[in-house]
Amino acid sequence: MTQPDLFDPRAKNDDPVTSHMAADSVDDLAAAHMNKIEQWLLSAKYGGTIYEIGAGAGLDHVAVARRMIEMERRGRAVRTDEKRLTPSKRKAQVWTS
């Protein structure tokens, strides 16, 4: 069992035990995703949107989106003022390391 993150808990203290079990099972996957995202960001000269990061890191853009705020809080990603168009022509946040 991994140690819970007191700053960003995946389950609240009063959640049922099954919620805590589910949260524990996600920790290793989340860490692996954050490592892939961080490695991509470190190699990306101009940062990227969740779509660009996902394509470069071999992850779905939804998986990337779920990790970016957590990575920002931990100082592993930086939100820029830049926006770029997504595949659906909407503006998306650009992130860097």
PDB file of C-alpha atoms in Angstrom:
ATOM      1  CA  MET A   1       0.000   0.000   0.000  1.00  0.00           C
ATOM      2  CA  THR A   2       1.352   3.433  -0.931  1.00  0.00           C
ATOM      3  CA  GLN A   3       1.340   6.378   1.419  1.00  0.00           C
ATOM      4  CA  PRO A   4      -1.616   8.729   0.848  1.00  0.00           C
ATOM      5  CA  ASP A   5      -0.953  12.210  -0.462  1.00  0.00           C
ATOM      6  CA  LEU A   6      -2.201  14.526   2.300  1.00  0.00           C
ATOM      7  CA  PHE A   7      -2.385  17.495  -0.068  1.00  0.00           C
ATOM      8  CA  ASP A   8      -4.420  15.816  -2.785  1.00  0.00           C
ATOM      9  CA  PRO A   9      -6.274  12.811  -1.332  1.00  0.00           C
ATOM     10  CA  ARG A  10      -8.033  10.545  -3.793  1.00  0.00           C
ATOM     11  CA  ALA A  11     -10.500   9.401  -1.100  1.00  0.00           C
ATOM     12  CA  LYS A  12     -11.860  11.298   1.891  1.00  0.00           C
ATOM     13  CA  ASN A  13     -11.522   9.922   5.419  1.00  0.00           C
ATOM     14  CA  ASP A  14     -15.238   9.173   5.658  1.00  0.00           C
ATOM     15  CA  ASP A  15     -15.464   7.447   2.246  1.00  0.00           C
ATOM     16  CA  PRO A  16     -16.258   3.714   2.250  1.00  0.00           C
ATOM     17  CA  VAL A  17     -13.336   1.289   2.361  1.00  0.00           C
ATOM     18  CA  THR A  18     -13.949   0.394  -1.297  1.00  0.00           C
ATOM     19  CA  SER A  19     -13.267   4.005  -2.278  1.00  0.00           C
ATOM     20  CA  HIS A  20      -9.950   3.875  -0.451  1.00  0.00           C
ATOM     21  CA  MET A  21      -9.100   0.588  -2.165  1.00  0.00           C
ATOM     22  CA  ALA A  22      -9.898   2.114  -5.562  1.00  0.00           C
ATOM     23  CA  ALA A  23      -7.836   5.201  -4.750  1.00  0.00           C
ATOM     24  CA  ASP A  24      -4.870   3.053  -3.734  1.00  0.00           C
ATOM     25  CA  SER A  25      -5.045   1.122  -6.996  1.00  0.00           C
ATOM     26  CA  VAL A  26      -4.798   4.351  -8.989  1.00  0.00           C
ATOM     27  CA  ASP A  27      -1.676   5.682  -7.266  1.00  0.00           C
ATOM     28  CA  ASP A  28       0.849   3.633  -9.241  1.00  0.00           C
ATOM     29  CA  LEU A  29      -0.900   4.333 -12.547  1.00  0.00           C
ATOM     30  CA  ALA A  30      -1.102   8.067 -11.783  1.00  0.00           C
ATOM     31  CA  ALA A  31       2.595   8.160 -10.892  1.00  0.00           C
ATOM     32  CA  ALA A  32       3.517   6.378 -14.129  1.00  0.00           C
ATOM     33  CA  HIS A  33       1.392   8.816 -16.142  1.00  0.00           C
ATOM     34  CA  MET A  34       2.932  11.826 -14.400  1.00  0.00           C
ATOM     35  CA  ASN A  35       6.425  10.512 -15.122  1.00  0.00           C
ATOM     36  CA  LYS A  36       5.599  10.077 -18.829  1.00  0.00           C
ATOM     37  CA  ILE A  37       4.050  13.547 -18.998  1.00  0.00           C
ATOM     38  CA  GLU A  38       6.991  15.153 -17.205  1.00  0.00           C
ATOM     39  CA  GLN A  39       9.515  13.465 -19.485  1.00  0.00           C
ATOM     40  CA  TRP A  40       7.631  14.715 -22.530  1.00  0.00           C
ATOM     41  CA  LEU A  41       7.389  18.245 -21.120  1.00  0.00           C
ATOM     42  CA  LEU A  42      11.122  18.294 -20.390  1.00  0.00           C
ATOM     43  CA  SER A  43      11.857  17.367 -23.999  1.00  0.00           C
ATOM     44  CA  ALA A  44       9.296  19.715 -25.574  1.00  0.00           C
ATOM     45  CA  LYS A  45      10.841  23.009 -26.635  1.00  0.00           C
ATOM     46  CA  TYR A  46       7.523  24.882 -26.751  1.00  0.00           C
ATOM     47  CA  GLY A  47       5.370  22.907 -24.290  1.00  0.00           C
ATOM     48  CA  GLY A  48       2.077  21.412 -25.340  1.00  0.00           C
ATOM     49  CA  THR A  49      -1.645  21.057 -24.910  1.00  0.00           C
ATOM     50  CA  ILE A  50      -3.130  17.932 -23.349  1.00  0.00           C
ATOM     51  CA  TYR A  51      -3.592  16.602 -26.881  1.00  0.00           C
ATOM     52  CA  GLU A  52       0.014  17.244 -27.878  1.00  0.00           C
ATOM     53  CA  ILE A  53       1.336  15.863 -24.598  1.00  0.00           C
ATOM     54  CA  GLY A  54      -0.849  12.781 -24.917  1.00  0.00           C
ATOM     55  CA  ALA A  55       0.295  12.097 -28.468  1.00  0.00           C
ATOM     56  CA  GLY A  56       3.947  12.549 -27.537  1.00  0.00           C
ATOM     57  CA  ALA A  57       3.799  10.626 -24.263  1.00  0.00           C
ATOM     58  CA  GLY A  58       1.677   7.769 -25.563  1.00  0.00           C
ATOM     59  CA  LEU A  59      -1.316   8.623 -23.374  1.00  0.00           C
ATOM     60  CA  ASP A  60      -4.919   9.541 -24.037  1.00  0.00           C
ATOM     61  CA  HIS A  61      -5.551  13.285 -23.706  1.00  0.00           C
ATOM     62  CA  VAL A  62      -8.127  12.572 -20.975  1.00  0.00           C
ATOM     63  CA  ALA A  63      -5.484  10.771 -18.891  1.00  0.00           C
ATOM     64  CA  VAL A  64      -3.172  13.764 -19.366  1.00  0.00           C
ATOM     65  CA  ALA A  65      -5.904  16.240 -18.383  1.00  0.00           C
ATOM     66  CA  ARG A  66      -6.554  14.331 -15.146  1.00  0.00           C
ATOM     67  CA  ARG A  67      -2.913  14.741 -14.092  1.00  0.00           C
ATOM     68  CA  MET A  68      -2.071  18.339 -15.060  1.00  0.00           C
ATOM     69  CA  ILE A  69      -3.520  20.185 -12.040  1.00  0.00           C
ATOM     70  CA  GLU A  70      -1.953  17.668  -9.684  1.00  0.00           C
ATOM     71  CA  MET A  71       1.374  18.092 -11.471  1.00  0.00           C
ATOM     72  CA  GLU A  72       1.032  21.871 -11.308  1.00  0.00           C
ATOM     73  CA  ARG A  73       0.413  21.726  -7.541  1.00  0.00           C
ATOM     74  CA  ARG A  74       3.528  19.592  -7.130  1.00  0.00           C
ATOM     75  CA  GLY A  75       5.661  21.910  -9.270  1.00  0.00           C
ATOM     76  CA  ARG A  76       6.084  19.339 -12.046  1.00  0.00           C
ATOM     77  CA  ALA A  77       4.164  21.321 -14.712  1.00  0.00           C
ATOM     78  CA  VAL A  78       3.622  25.016 -15.408  1.00  0.00           C
ATOM     79  CA  ARG A  79       0.523  26.531 -16.967  1.00  0.00           C
ATOM     80  CA  THR A  80       1.446  29.157 -19.578  1.00  0.00           C
ATOM     81  CA  ASP A  81      -0.606  32.066 -20.894  1.00  0.00           C
ATOM     82  CA  GLU A  82      -0.498  30.502 -24.350  1.00  0.00           C
ATOM     83  CA  LYS A  83      -3.460  28.729 -25.949  1.00  0.00           C
ATOM     84  CA  ARG A  84      -3.392  26.501 -29.029  1.00  0.00           C
ATOM     85  CA  LEU A  85      -6.129  24.991 -31.126  1.00  0.00           C
ATOM     86  CA  THR A  86      -7.227  21.438 -30.394  1.00  0.00           C
ATOM     87  CA  PRO A  87      -8.171  18.918 -33.095  1.00  0.00           C
ATOM     88  CA  SER A  88     -11.755  20.223 -32.746  1.00  0.00           C
ATOM     89  CA  LYS A  89     -10.526  23.834 -33.264  1.00  0.00           C
ATOM     90  CA  ARG A  90     -11.122  24.927 -29.664  1.00  0.00           C
ATOM     91  CA  LYS A  91      -8.484  26.733 -27.628  1.00  0.00           C
ATOM     92  CA  ALA A  92      -6.533  24.657 -25.101  1.00  0.00           C
ATOM     93  CA  GLN A  93      -4.076  25.520 -22.362  1.00  0.00           C
ATOM     94  CA  VAL A  94      -0.375  25.072 -23.129  1.00  0.00           C
ATOM     95  CA  TRP A  95       1.772  23.481 -20.401  1.00  0.00           C
ATOM     96  CA  THR A  96       5.553  23.416 -19.917  1.00  0.00           C
ATOM     97  CA  SER A  97       7.957  21.905 -17.393  1.00  0.00           C
TER      98      SER A  97
END
